[in-house]
Structure formats: C-alpha cells, structure tokens
PDB file of C-alpha atoms in Angstrom:
ATOM      1  CA  MET A   1     107.293  95.981 135.127  1.00 96.00           C
ATOM      2  CA  LEU A   2     104.985  97.832 132.422  1.00 97.00           C
ATOM      3  CA  VAL A   3     105.762 100.648 130.815  1.00 98.00           C
ATOM      4  CA  LEU A   4     103.269 103.443 129.276  1.00 98.00           C
ATOM      5  CA  LEU A   5     104.385 105.070 126.001  1.00 98.00           C
ATOM      6  CA  PRO A   6     102.609 107.938 124.500  1.00 97.00           C
ATOM      7  CA  PRO A   7     102.988 107.530 120.310  1.00 97.00           C
ATOM      8  CA  SER A   8     104.978 109.583 118.533  1.00 93.00           C
ATOM      9  CA  GLU A   9     103.273 113.046 115.623  1.00 89.00           C
ATOM     10  CA  GLY A  10     105.646 111.686 113.439  1.00 85.00           C
ATOM     11  CA  LYS A  11     105.918 108.655 112.209  1.00 94.00           C
ATOM     12  CA  ALA A  12     108.323 106.368 109.598  1.00 93.00           C
ATOM     13  CA  ALA A  13     106.587 104.918 106.375  1.00 92.00           C
ATOM     14  CA  SER A  14     104.796 101.996 106.262  1.00 89.00           C
ATOM     15  CA  GLY A  15     106.007  98.461 104.942  1.00 81.00           C
ATOM     16  CA  ARG A  16     105.986  96.726 102.091  1.00 83.00           C
ATOM     17  CA  GLY A  17     104.777  93.543 104.016  1.00 85.00           C
ATOM     18  CA  ALA A  18     101.533  92.048 104.521  1.00 93.00           C
ATOM     19  CA  PRO A  19      99.087  94.866 105.399  1.00 95.00           C
ATOM     20  CA  LEU A  20      97.456  94.823 108.812  1.00 94.00           C
ATOM     21  CA  ARG A  21      95.608  92.174 110.658  1.00 94.00           C
ATOM     22  CA  THR A  22      93.953  93.904 113.763  1.00 96.00           C
ATOM     23  CA  GLU A  23      93.140  90.414 115.171  1.00 95.00           C
ATOM     24  CA  SER A  24      96.703  89.799 115.397  1.00 96.00           C
ATOM     25  CA  LEU A  25      97.765  92.637 117.739  1.00 98.00           C
ATOM     26  CA  SER A  26      98.586  92.225 121.331  1.00 98.00           C
ATOM     27  CA  LEU A  27      95.532  93.009 123.951  1.00 98.00           C
ATOM     28  CA  PRO A  28      92.950  91.199 121.511  1.00 98.00           C
ATOM     29  CA  GLY A  29      90.428  93.057 123.839  1.00 98.00           C
ATOM     30  CA  LEU A  30      90.159  96.314 122.044  1.00 98.00           C
ATOM     31  CA  THR A  31      90.286  94.965 118.652  1.00 98.00           C
ATOM     32  CA  ALA A  32      86.166  95.855 118.436  1.00 98.00           C
ATOM     33  CA  ALA A  33      86.871  99.387 119.851  1.00 98.00           C
ATOM     34  CA  ARG A  34      89.982  99.527 117.178  1.00 98.00           C
ATOM     35  CA  GLU A  35      87.694  98.076 114.211  1.00 98.00           C
ATOM     36  CA  ALA A  36      85.399 100.673 115.033  1.00 98.00           C
ATOM     37  CA  VAL A  37      88.075 103.664 114.928  1.00 98.00           C
ATOM     38  CA  LEU A  38      90.130 102.028 111.804  1.00 98.00           C
ATOM     39  CA  THR A  39      86.809 101.902 110.170  1.00 98.00           C
ATOM     40  CA  GLU A  40      85.508 105.454 110.826  1.00 98.00           C
ATOM     41  CA  LEU A  41      88.632 106.617 110.502  1.00 98.00           C
ATOM     42  CA  VAL A  42      88.702 104.863 106.221  1.00 98.00           C
ATOM     43  CA  ASP A  43      85.477 106.370 105.684  1.00 98.00           C
ATOM     44  CA  LEU A  44      85.632 110.025 106.404  1.00 98.00           C
ATOM     45  CA  CYS A  45      89.294 109.833 104.887  1.00 98.00           C
ATOM     46  CA  SER A  46      87.526 108.106 101.848  1.00 97.00           C
ATOM     47  CA  GLY A  47      85.453 111.151 101.802  1.00 96.00           C
ATOM     48  CA  ASP A  48      85.443 115.123 101.703  1.00 96.00           C
ATOM     49  CA  GLU A  49      89.372 115.856 102.012  1.00 96.00           C
ATOM     50  CA  ASP A  50      89.489 119.496 103.359  1.00 95.00           C
ATOM     51  CA  LYS A  51      86.458 117.543 105.830  1.00 97.00           C
ATOM     52  CA  ALA A  52      88.928 114.970 107.054  1.00 97.00           C
ATOM     53  CA  ARG A  53      91.756 117.262 107.664  1.00 97.00           C
ATOM     54  CA  GLU A  54      89.663 119.712 110.034  1.00 97.00           C
ATOM     55  CA  VAL A  55      88.303 116.536 112.278  1.00 98.00           C
ATOM     56  CA  LEU A  56      92.248 115.728 111.845  1.00 97.00           C
ATOM     57  CA  GLY A  57      93.548 119.095 113.238  1.00 96.00           C
ATOM     58  CA  LEU A  58      95.898 118.771 109.823  1.00 95.00           C
ATOM     59  CA  SER A  59      97.218 121.444 108.760  1.00 94.00           C
ATOM     60  CA  GLU A  60      97.574 121.863 104.148  1.00 93.00           C
ATOM     61  CA  GLY A  61     100.572 121.304 104.264  1.00 91.00           C
ATOM     62  CA  LEU A  62      99.930 117.532 105.941  1.00 93.00           C
ATOM     63  CA  ARG A  63      96.857 116.756 103.493  1.00 91.00           C
ATOM     64  CA  GLY A  64      98.994 113.634 102.139  1.00 93.00           C
ATOM     65  CA  GLU A  65      98.057 112.375 105.923  1.00 95.00           C
ATOM     66  CA  VAL A  66      94.490 111.956 104.522  1.00 97.00           C
ATOM     67  CA  ALA A  67      95.462 109.777 102.246  1.00 95.00           C
ATOM     68  CA  LYS A  68      97.715 107.786 104.209  1.00 95.00           C
ATOM     69  CA  ASN A  69      94.885 107.169 106.585  1.00 97.00           C
ATOM     70  CA  ARG A  70      92.440 106.075 103.564  1.00 97.00           C
ATOM     71  CA  GLU A  71      94.573 103.366 102.813  1.00 96.00           C
ATOM     72  CA  LEU A  72      94.847 101.645 106.123  1.00 97.00           C
ATOM     73  CA  ARG A  73      93.534  98.418 105.237  1.00 97.00           C
ATOM     74  CA  THR A  74      95.733  97.291 102.725  1.00 96.00           C
ATOM     75  CA  ALA A  75      99.446  99.471 103.339  1.00 96.00           C
ATOM     76  CA  GLY A  76     101.972  97.379 104.545  1.00 96.00           C
ATOM     77  CA  ALA A  77     102.614  97.261 108.293  1.00 96.00           C
ATOM     78  CA  ARG A  78     105.811  97.322 110.422  1.00 95.00           C
ATOM     79  CA  PRO A  79     106.388  96.356 114.187  1.00 96.00           C
ATOM     80  CA  ALA A  80     105.204  99.221 115.796  1.00 97.00           C
ATOM     81  CA  GLY A  81     108.531 100.518 117.667  1.00 97.00           C
ATOM     82  CA  GLU A  82     109.941 100.945 113.867  1.00 96.00           C
ATOM     83  CA  ILE A  83     106.663 103.168 112.588  1.00 97.00           C
ATOM     84  CA  TYR A  84     107.063 105.152 115.571  1.00 97.00           C
ATOM     85  CA  THR A  85     109.554 108.135 115.543  1.00 93.00           C
ATOM     86  CA  GLY A  86     110.458 111.356 117.287  1.00 89.00           C
ATOM     87  CA  VAL A  87     112.292 112.657 120.293  1.00 93.00           C
ATOM     88  CA  LEU A  88     111.477 110.001 122.567  1.00 95.00           C
ATOM     89  CA  TYR A  89     111.764 107.518 120.475  1.00 96.00           C
ATOM     90  CA  ASP A  90     114.965 108.827 119.134  1.00 95.00           C
ATOM     91  CA  ALA A  91     117.106 108.278 123.080  1.00 95.00           C
ATOM     92  CA  LEU A  92     115.303 105.110 123.341  1.00 97.00           C
ATOM     93  CA  ASP A  93     116.659 103.889 120.244  1.00 97.00           C
ATOM     94  CA  LEU A  94     114.541 100.159 119.999  1.00 98.00           C
ATOM     95  CA  SER A  95     116.782  99.551 116.894  1.00 97.00           C
ATOM     96  CA  SER A  96     119.983  99.760 118.483  1.00 98.00           C
ATOM     97  CA  LEU A  97     119.105  97.484 122.302  1.00 98.00           C
ATOM     98  CA  ASP A  98     121.522  94.329 122.079  1.00 97.00           C
ATOM     99  CA  ALA A  99     118.894  91.087 122.092  1.00 98.00           C
ATOM    100  CA  ALA A 100     118.948  90.835 125.877  1.00 98.00           C
ATOM    101  CA  ALA A 101     116.483  94.675 125.649  1.00 98.00           C
ATOM    102  CA  LYS A 102     114.890  94.397 122.612  1.00 98.00           C
ATOM    103  CA  ARG A 103     112.893  91.129 124.396  1.00 98.00           C
ATOM    104  CA  ARG A 104     112.776  92.997 127.772  1.00 98.00           C
ATOM    105  CA  ALA A 105     111.537  96.090 125.445  1.00 98.00           C
ATOM    106  CA  ALA A 106     108.534  93.625 123.820  1.00 98.00           C
ATOM    107  CA  LYS A 107     107.116  92.961 126.927  1.00 97.00           C
ATOM    108  CA  SER A 108     107.850  96.016 128.605  1.00 98.00           C
ATOM    109  CA  LEU A 109     106.571  98.755 126.642  1.00 98.00           C
ATOM    110  CA  LEU A 110     103.167  99.393 125.655  1.00 98.00           C
ATOM    111  CA  VAL A 111     102.766 102.630 123.262  1.00 98.00           C
ATOM    112  CA  PHE A 112      99.372 103.858 123.393  1.00 98.00           C
ATOM    113  CA  SER A 113      97.263 105.588 120.568  1.00 97.00           C
ATOM    114  CA  GLY A 114      94.615 107.022 118.964  1.00 98.00           C
ATOM    115  CA  LEU A 115      93.414 105.260 116.378  1.00 98.00           C
ATOM    116  CA  TRP A 116      94.920 101.666 118.014  1.00 98.00           C
ATOM    117  CA  GLY A 117      94.161 102.018 122.044  1.00 98.00           C
ATOM    118  CA  ALA A 118      97.539 100.350 123.173  1.00 98.00           C
ATOM    119  CA  VAL A 119      99.880  97.739 120.846  1.00 98.00           C
ATOM    120  CA  ARG A 120     103.039  96.363 122.033  1.00 98.00           C
ATOM    121  CA  VAL A 121     106.310  98.010 119.959  1.00 98.00           C
ATOM    122  CA  THR A 122     106.654  94.110 118.579  1.00 98.00           C
ATOM    123  CA  ASP A 123     102.634  94.100 117.045  1.00 98.00           C
ATOM    124  CA  ARG A 124     103.261  95.354 112.792  1.00 97.00           C
ATOM    125  CA  ILE A 125     100.963  98.178 112.157  1.00 97.00           C
ATOM    126  CA  PRO A 126     100.986 100.524 109.322  1.00 97.00           C
ATOM    127  CA  SER A 127     102.182 104.156 109.455  1.00 97.00           C
ATOM    128  CA  TYR A 128      99.272 106.156 110.340  1.00 97.00           C
ATOM    129  CA  ARG A 129      97.150 110.239 111.401  1.00 96.00           C
ATOM    130  CA  CYS A 130      95.107 110.218 114.470  1.00 97.00           C
ATOM    131  CA  SER A 131      95.678 111.222 117.777  1.00 96.00           C
ATOM    132  CA  MET A 132      94.174 110.835 121.036  1.00 97.00           C
ATOM    133  CA  GLY A 133      92.220 114.218 120.887  1.00 96.00           C
ATOM    134  CA  VAL A 134      90.065 113.764 117.856  1.00 97.00           C
ATOM    135  CA  ARG A 135      86.670 113.797 118.153  1.00 97.00           C
ATOM    136  CA  LEU A 136      85.134 111.511 115.431  1.00 97.00           C
ATOM    137  CA  PRO A 137      82.176 112.252 113.968  1.00 95.00           C
ATOM    138  CA  GLY A 138      80.086 108.511 114.547  1.00 95.00           C
ATOM    139  CA  LEU A 139      81.935 107.900 117.982  1.00 96.00           C
ATOM    140  CA  GLY A 140      82.685 111.383 119.733  1.00 96.00           C
ATOM    141  CA  ALA A 141      86.270 112.079 121.659  1.00 97.00           C
ATOM    142  CA  LEU A 142      88.910 109.160 121.106  1.00 97.00           C
ATOM    143  CA  GLY A 143      89.429 109.542 124.735  1.00 96.00           C
ATOM    144  CA  ALA A 144      86.000 108.945 126.118  1.00 96.00           C
ATOM    145  CA  HIS A 145      85.838 105.838 123.605  1.00 97.00           C
ATOM    146  CA  TRP A 146      88.901 104.101 124.693  1.00 98.00           C
ATOM    147  CA  ARG A 147      88.302 104.088 128.670  1.00 97.00           C
ATOM    148  CA  ALA A 148      85.494 101.618 128.876  1.00 97.00           C
ATOM    149  CA  PRO A 149      87.878  98.890 127.169  1.00 98.00           C
ATOM    150  CA  MET A 150      91.244 100.008 128.486  1.00 98.00           C
ATOM    151  CA  ALA A 151      89.331  99.718 131.477  1.00 97.00           C
ATOM    152  CA  GLU A 152      88.498  95.940 130.881  1.00 97.00           C
ATOM    153  CA  VAL A 153      91.952  94.923 129.640  1.00 97.00           C
ATOM    154  CA  LEU A 154      94.510  97.268 131.014  1.00 97.00           C
ATOM    155  CA  PRO A 155      94.926  96.098 134.923  1.00 96.00           C
ATOM    156  CA  GLU A 156      95.230  93.067 133.015  1.00 95.00           C
ATOM    157  CA  ALA A 157      98.727  93.585 131.341  1.00 96.00           C
ATOM    158  CA  ALA A 158     100.052  95.772 134.656  1.00 95.00           C
ATOM    159  CA  GLY A 159      99.934  92.311 136.009  1.00 93.00           C
ATOM    160  CA  GLN A 160     101.415  92.646 139.610  1.00 94.00           C
ATOM    161  CA  GLY A 161     104.026  94.396 138.954  1.00 95.00           C
ATOM    162  CA  LEU A 162     105.153  98.271 138.313  1.00 97.00           C
ATOM    163  CA  VAL A 163     103.307 100.280 135.611  1.00 98.00           C
ATOM    164  CA  LEU A 164     105.972 103.285 135.145  1.00 98.00           C
ATOM    165  CA  ASP A 165     103.513 106.090 133.342  1.00 98.00           C
ATOM    166  CA  LEU A 166     105.011 108.335 131.052  1.00 98.00           C
ATOM    167  CA  ARG A 167     102.259 109.160 128.333  1.00 97.00           C
ATOM    168  CA  SER A 168     101.441 112.650 128.354  1.00 93.00           C
ATOM    169  CA  ALA A 169      98.139 113.864 129.275  1.00 92.00           C
ATOM    170  CA  ALA A 170      95.972 113.402 125.852  1.00 93.00           C
ATOM    171  CA  TYR A 171      96.961 109.835 126.292  1.00 96.00           C
ATOM    172  CA  ALA A 172      96.568 109.066 130.043  1.00 95.00           C
ATOM    173  CA  ALA A 173      92.650 109.861 130.010  1.00 93.00           C
ATOM    174  CA  ALA A 174      92.299 106.888 127.828  1.00 96.00           C
ATOM    175  CA  TRP A 175      93.113 104.910 130.880  1.00 97.00           C
ATOM    176  CA  LYS A 176      94.091 106.079 134.803  1.00 95.00           C
ATOM    177  CA  PRO A 177      94.859 103.400 137.375  1.00 96.00           C
ATOM    178  CA  LYS A 178      92.690 102.849 139.912  1.00 94.00           C
ATOM    179  CA  GLY A 179      93.093 101.309 143.236  1.00 93.00           C
ATOM    180  CA  GLU A 180      95.769  98.954 144.185  1.00 94.00           C
ATOM    181  CA  VAL A 181      97.172  99.143 140.714  1.00 96.00           C
ATOM    182  CA  ALA A 182      96.927 103.071 141.190  1.00 95.00           C
ATOM    183  CA  GLY A 183      99.335 102.135 144.298  1.00 95.00           C
ATOM    184  CA  ARG A 184     102.282 100.725 142.521  1.00 95.00           C
ATOM    185  CA  THR A 185     101.943 103.572 139.590  1.00 97.00           C
ATOM    186  CA  ALA A 186     104.792 105.679 138.955  1.00 97.00           C
ATOM    187  CA  THR A 187     104.200 109.102 137.466  1.00 96.00           C
ATOM    188  CA  VAL A 188     107.464 111.180 135.834  1.00 96.00           C
ATOM    189  CA  ARG A 189     108.230 114.702 135.263  1.00 93.00           C
ATOM    190  CA  VAL A 190     111.539 116.072 133.906  1.00 94.00           C
ATOM    191  CA  LEU A 191     112.241 119.070 135.656  1.00 92.00           C
ATOM    192  CA  HIS A 192     115.566 121.806 135.150  1.00 87.00           C
ATOM    193  CA  ALA A 193     117.387 120.940 138.002  1.00 87.00           C
ATOM    194  CA  PRO A 194     118.537 125.010 138.782  1.00 84.00           C
ATOM    195  CA  THR A 195     114.573 126.495 138.926  1.00 87.00           C
ATOM    196  CA  ARG A 196     112.773 122.908 139.162  1.00 86.00           C
ATOM    197  CA  LYS A 197     110.461 124.281 136.183  1.00 87.00           C
ATOM    198  CA  VAL A 198     109.047 121.351 134.037  1.00 85.00           C
ATOM    199  CA  VAL A 199     110.894 121.293 130.447  1.00 79.00           C
ATOM    200  CA  SER A 200     109.112 121.049 127.105  1.00 74.00           C
ATOM    201  CA  HIS A 201     111.675 119.044 124.643  1.00 69.00           C
ATOM    202  CA  PHE A 202     114.182 117.760 127.133  1.00 83.00           C
ATOM    203  CA  ASN A 203     110.966 116.297 129.009  1.00 90.00           C
ATOM    204  CA  LYS A 204     110.890 113.593 126.065  1.00 92.00           C
ATOM    205  CA  ALA A 205     114.469 112.826 125.358  1.00 93.00           C
ATOM    206  CA  THR A 206     115.177 112.072 129.407  1.00 94.00           C
ATOM    207  CA  LYS A 207     112.267 109.360 129.155  1.00 96.00           C
ATOM    208  CA  GLY A 208     113.373 108.043 126.031  1.00 96.00           C
ATOM    209  CA  ARG A 209     116.967 108.019 127.897  1.00 96.00           C
ATOM    210  CA  ILE A 210     115.051 106.258 131.437  1.00 97.00           C
ATOM    211  CA  VAL A 211     113.502 103.431 129.665  1.00 98.00           C
ATOM    212  CA  ARG A 212     116.450 103.214 127.358  1.00 98.00           C
ATOM    213  CA  SER A 213     118.492 102.259 130.571  1.00 97.00           C
ATOM    214  CA  LEU A 214     116.330 100.636 132.608  1.00 98.00           C
ATOM    215  CA  LEU A 215     116.065  98.265 129.808  1.00 98.00           C
ATOM    216  CA  THR A 216     119.909  97.891 128.906  1.00 98.00           C
ATOM    217  CA  ALA A 217     120.797  97.558 132.273  1.00 97.00           C
ATOM    218  CA  GLY A 218     117.762  95.108 132.583  1.00 97.00           C
ATOM    219  CA  ALA A 219     116.178  96.193 136.476  1.00 96.00           C
ATOM    220  CA  ALA A 220     113.221  95.085 137.597  1.00 93.00           C
ATOM    221  CA  PRO A 221     112.211  97.191 139.929  1.00 96.00           C
ATOM    222  CA  LYS A 222     109.011  96.366 141.257  1.00 95.00           C
ATOM    223  CA  ASP A 223     107.449  99.152 142.977  1.00 95.00           C
ATOM    224  CA  PRO A 224     108.141 103.209 142.614  1.00 96.00           C
ATOM    225  CA  ALA A 225     110.228 103.075 145.537  1.00 96.00           C
ATOM    226  CA  GLU A 226     112.399 100.108 143.815  1.00 97.00           C
ATOM    227  CA  LEU A 227     112.344 102.796 140.476  1.00 97.00           C
ATOM    228  CA  MET A 228     113.966 105.490 142.513  1.00 97.00           C
ATOM    229  CA  GLU A 229     116.513 103.466 143.791  1.00 97.00           C
ATOM    230  CA  ALA A 230     117.229 101.661 140.228  1.00 97.00           C
ATOM    231  CA  LEU A 231     116.567 105.160 138.381  1.00 97.00           C
ATOM    232  CA  ARG A 232     119.593 106.635 140.797  1.00 97.00           C
ATOM    233  CA  ASP A 233     121.948 103.529 140.670  1.00 97.00           C
ATOM    234  CA  LEU A 234     121.588 104.347 136.674  1.00 97.00           C
ATOM    235  CA  GLY A 235     122.712 107.850 137.345  1.00 95.00           C
ATOM    236  CA  HIS A 236     119.788 110.427 137.734  1.00 95.00           C
ATOM    237  CA  VAL A 237     119.151 112.588 140.061  1.00 95.00           C
ATOM    238  CA  VAL A 238     115.330 111.244 141.238  1.00 96.00           C
ATOM    239  CA  GLU A 239     113.637 113.151 143.468  1.00 95.00           C
ATOM    240  CA  GLY A 240     110.325 111.274 145.369  1.00 93.00           C
ATOM    241  CA  SER A 241     107.817 109.963 148.041  1.00 86.00           C
ATOM    242  CA  ALA A 242     104.889 107.526 148.485  1.00 88.00           C
ATOM    243  CA  PRO A 243     102.056 109.314 148.155  1.00 91.00           C
ATOM    244  CA  ALA A 244      99.820 109.981 151.336  1.00 86.00           C
ATOM    245  CA  ARG A 245      96.545 108.025 150.232  1.00 88.00           C
ATOM    246  CA  ALA A 246      96.451 104.222 149.872  1.00 86.00           C
ATOM    247  CA  GLY A 247      95.206 103.617 145.671  1.00 87.00           C
ATOM    248  CA  THR A 248      97.457 107.209 144.743  1.00 92.00           C
ATOM    249  CA  ALA A 249      99.745 107.339 141.906  1.00 94.00           C
ATOM    250  CA  TRP A 250     103.424 108.153 142.851  1.00 95.00           C
ATOM    251  CA  ALA A 251     104.662 110.842 141.609  1.00 95.00           C
ATOM    252  CA  LEU A 252     108.240 111.274 140.667  1.00 96.00           C
ATOM    253  CA  ASP A 253     110.780 114.712 139.661  1.00 95.00           C
ATOM    254  CA  VAL A 254     113.476 113.803 137.460  1.00 95.00           C
ATOM    255  CA  LEU A 255     116.185 116.433 137.681  1.00 93.00           C
ATOM    256  CA  VAL A 256     118.484 117.710 134.128  1.00 91.00           C
ATOM    257  CA  ASP A 257     120.876 120.382 133.907  1.00 86.00           C
ATOM    258  CA  GLU A 258     120.195 120.607 130.454  1.00 69.00           C
ATOM    259  CA  VAL A 259     116.968 121.592 128.547  1.00 57.00           C
ATOM    260  CA  HIS A 260     117.744 121.673 124.911  1.00 50.00           C
TER     261      HIS A 260
END
C-alpha cells in the first residue's frame, strides 16, 4: 500500500543535525527536479525580500519564512515526519506509533511537496516554505514542473498494490495515476453524515486518523474494495463502489458526525 499525503503549511523548526543532501532522499529519479527548485528558491529568497514574499504568497507576518528558505542548503535537517505539523499530522501522530507501525509508515507514506516533489517520512529535510501553487520566475508553476519527473518515478513507487490518495487538489495536480495504477487507486472525501456536505477542518483530522488506524492495525488491503472492508472493520463508515470505467480511480466517502 502506498499512501499519498499533502504536506502542511505549518512546519516544525529545522533540526541541528547534518544539513540536507538531496541525493540521499528517496525517489532518486526526482533529484534533478528537486535541485532545480531548491536552487531557484534559495536564489529568490537571497534577493529582494518583498519580491520573494509576493512570489511565495506570504504575508508581512511571515517574512521570516523568506530567511528560512535562504538557508535551506546549510540548515539542519530532520525526518520529514517530524517537520510536517498541522491537523492531519497531529491526528496521525507518527511519534506515538509502536515500532511495527512506524516501519509500516516509513514504507508506505509519501508526502507531496512543492519543493521536494515527494518524500518519505524518514527522509531528512529542513523546514521550508514553498507550496505546490507557487510559480517561480524561472521554472514557472511547480505543479507543471513536477508532472514529467513524477510520471517517470511514481508508477514504480506505487508497485503492484493499493494507492490511497489523500492529497488536496493542488498536490494531486503534480501526479495523476493513470491506467492500471489508477484502477487500484482510491481517493477519499470526508462528508458530514447527516447533510452529506464536504467538511473542511475535520477532513484533515479524519484522514490522519484513517491512516493511523490502518498503520496501527497492520492492515494491508491490496485494492480499493479491500480498503473499504478494512476501514469498516476499523470502525469507519465508508461508502463507495467500483468506477464505471476501467483505469479510473475509486472515489470513497467517509462519513463523520462531527464537523469541528
């Protein structure tokens, strides 16, 4: 099972260990594309600070994020699973998993990123600010920048098993499973059970809990149909059915009563 996650806007501080080595990150086929984004981002943030804030979509109060990006090549790095914070990652709570569940997380979780493309939760990265919606002056829109290298690398990473896609729309734009891989991919919406309306904040928390419950239980569904069964066994209320066309991702709805 491969689980595709969005990153978080909020991030923990960089570590005090050795700095980033892009060649040491997982999915080495993305190294050249990562270096291209990293170089331009550091150059951008080393110049006019106001221009950098405008490009990155940062408010005056987030001016410090520009300085953080300026030091990306020398800042200490720590596992991505410790860098990403926010609602989904709070609910997932990787640090409290037992040893077996942590091994499953290291193998199955893949976090998408405007800067790194995609990383494992064990990959060591510095804290940064660069969303997939950014358009860098030299490279253009990052979603488009990542499509070709992702198309080369991600099908192999997906292997022969289930792909559980929990990304938001901006990050889903960087790689869309196709063909046979799409047929064993499941996307998830979180709906308020009484109204059938999509929820926002609780969407992220529910997705984090879904992943945590699968990792903790050691569930290993091989396809979307088995995923629905596994989630129901774990106490989740799930609706969904096979898509009408072959080579199309399954769309699952998880129903919740709380919407906070």
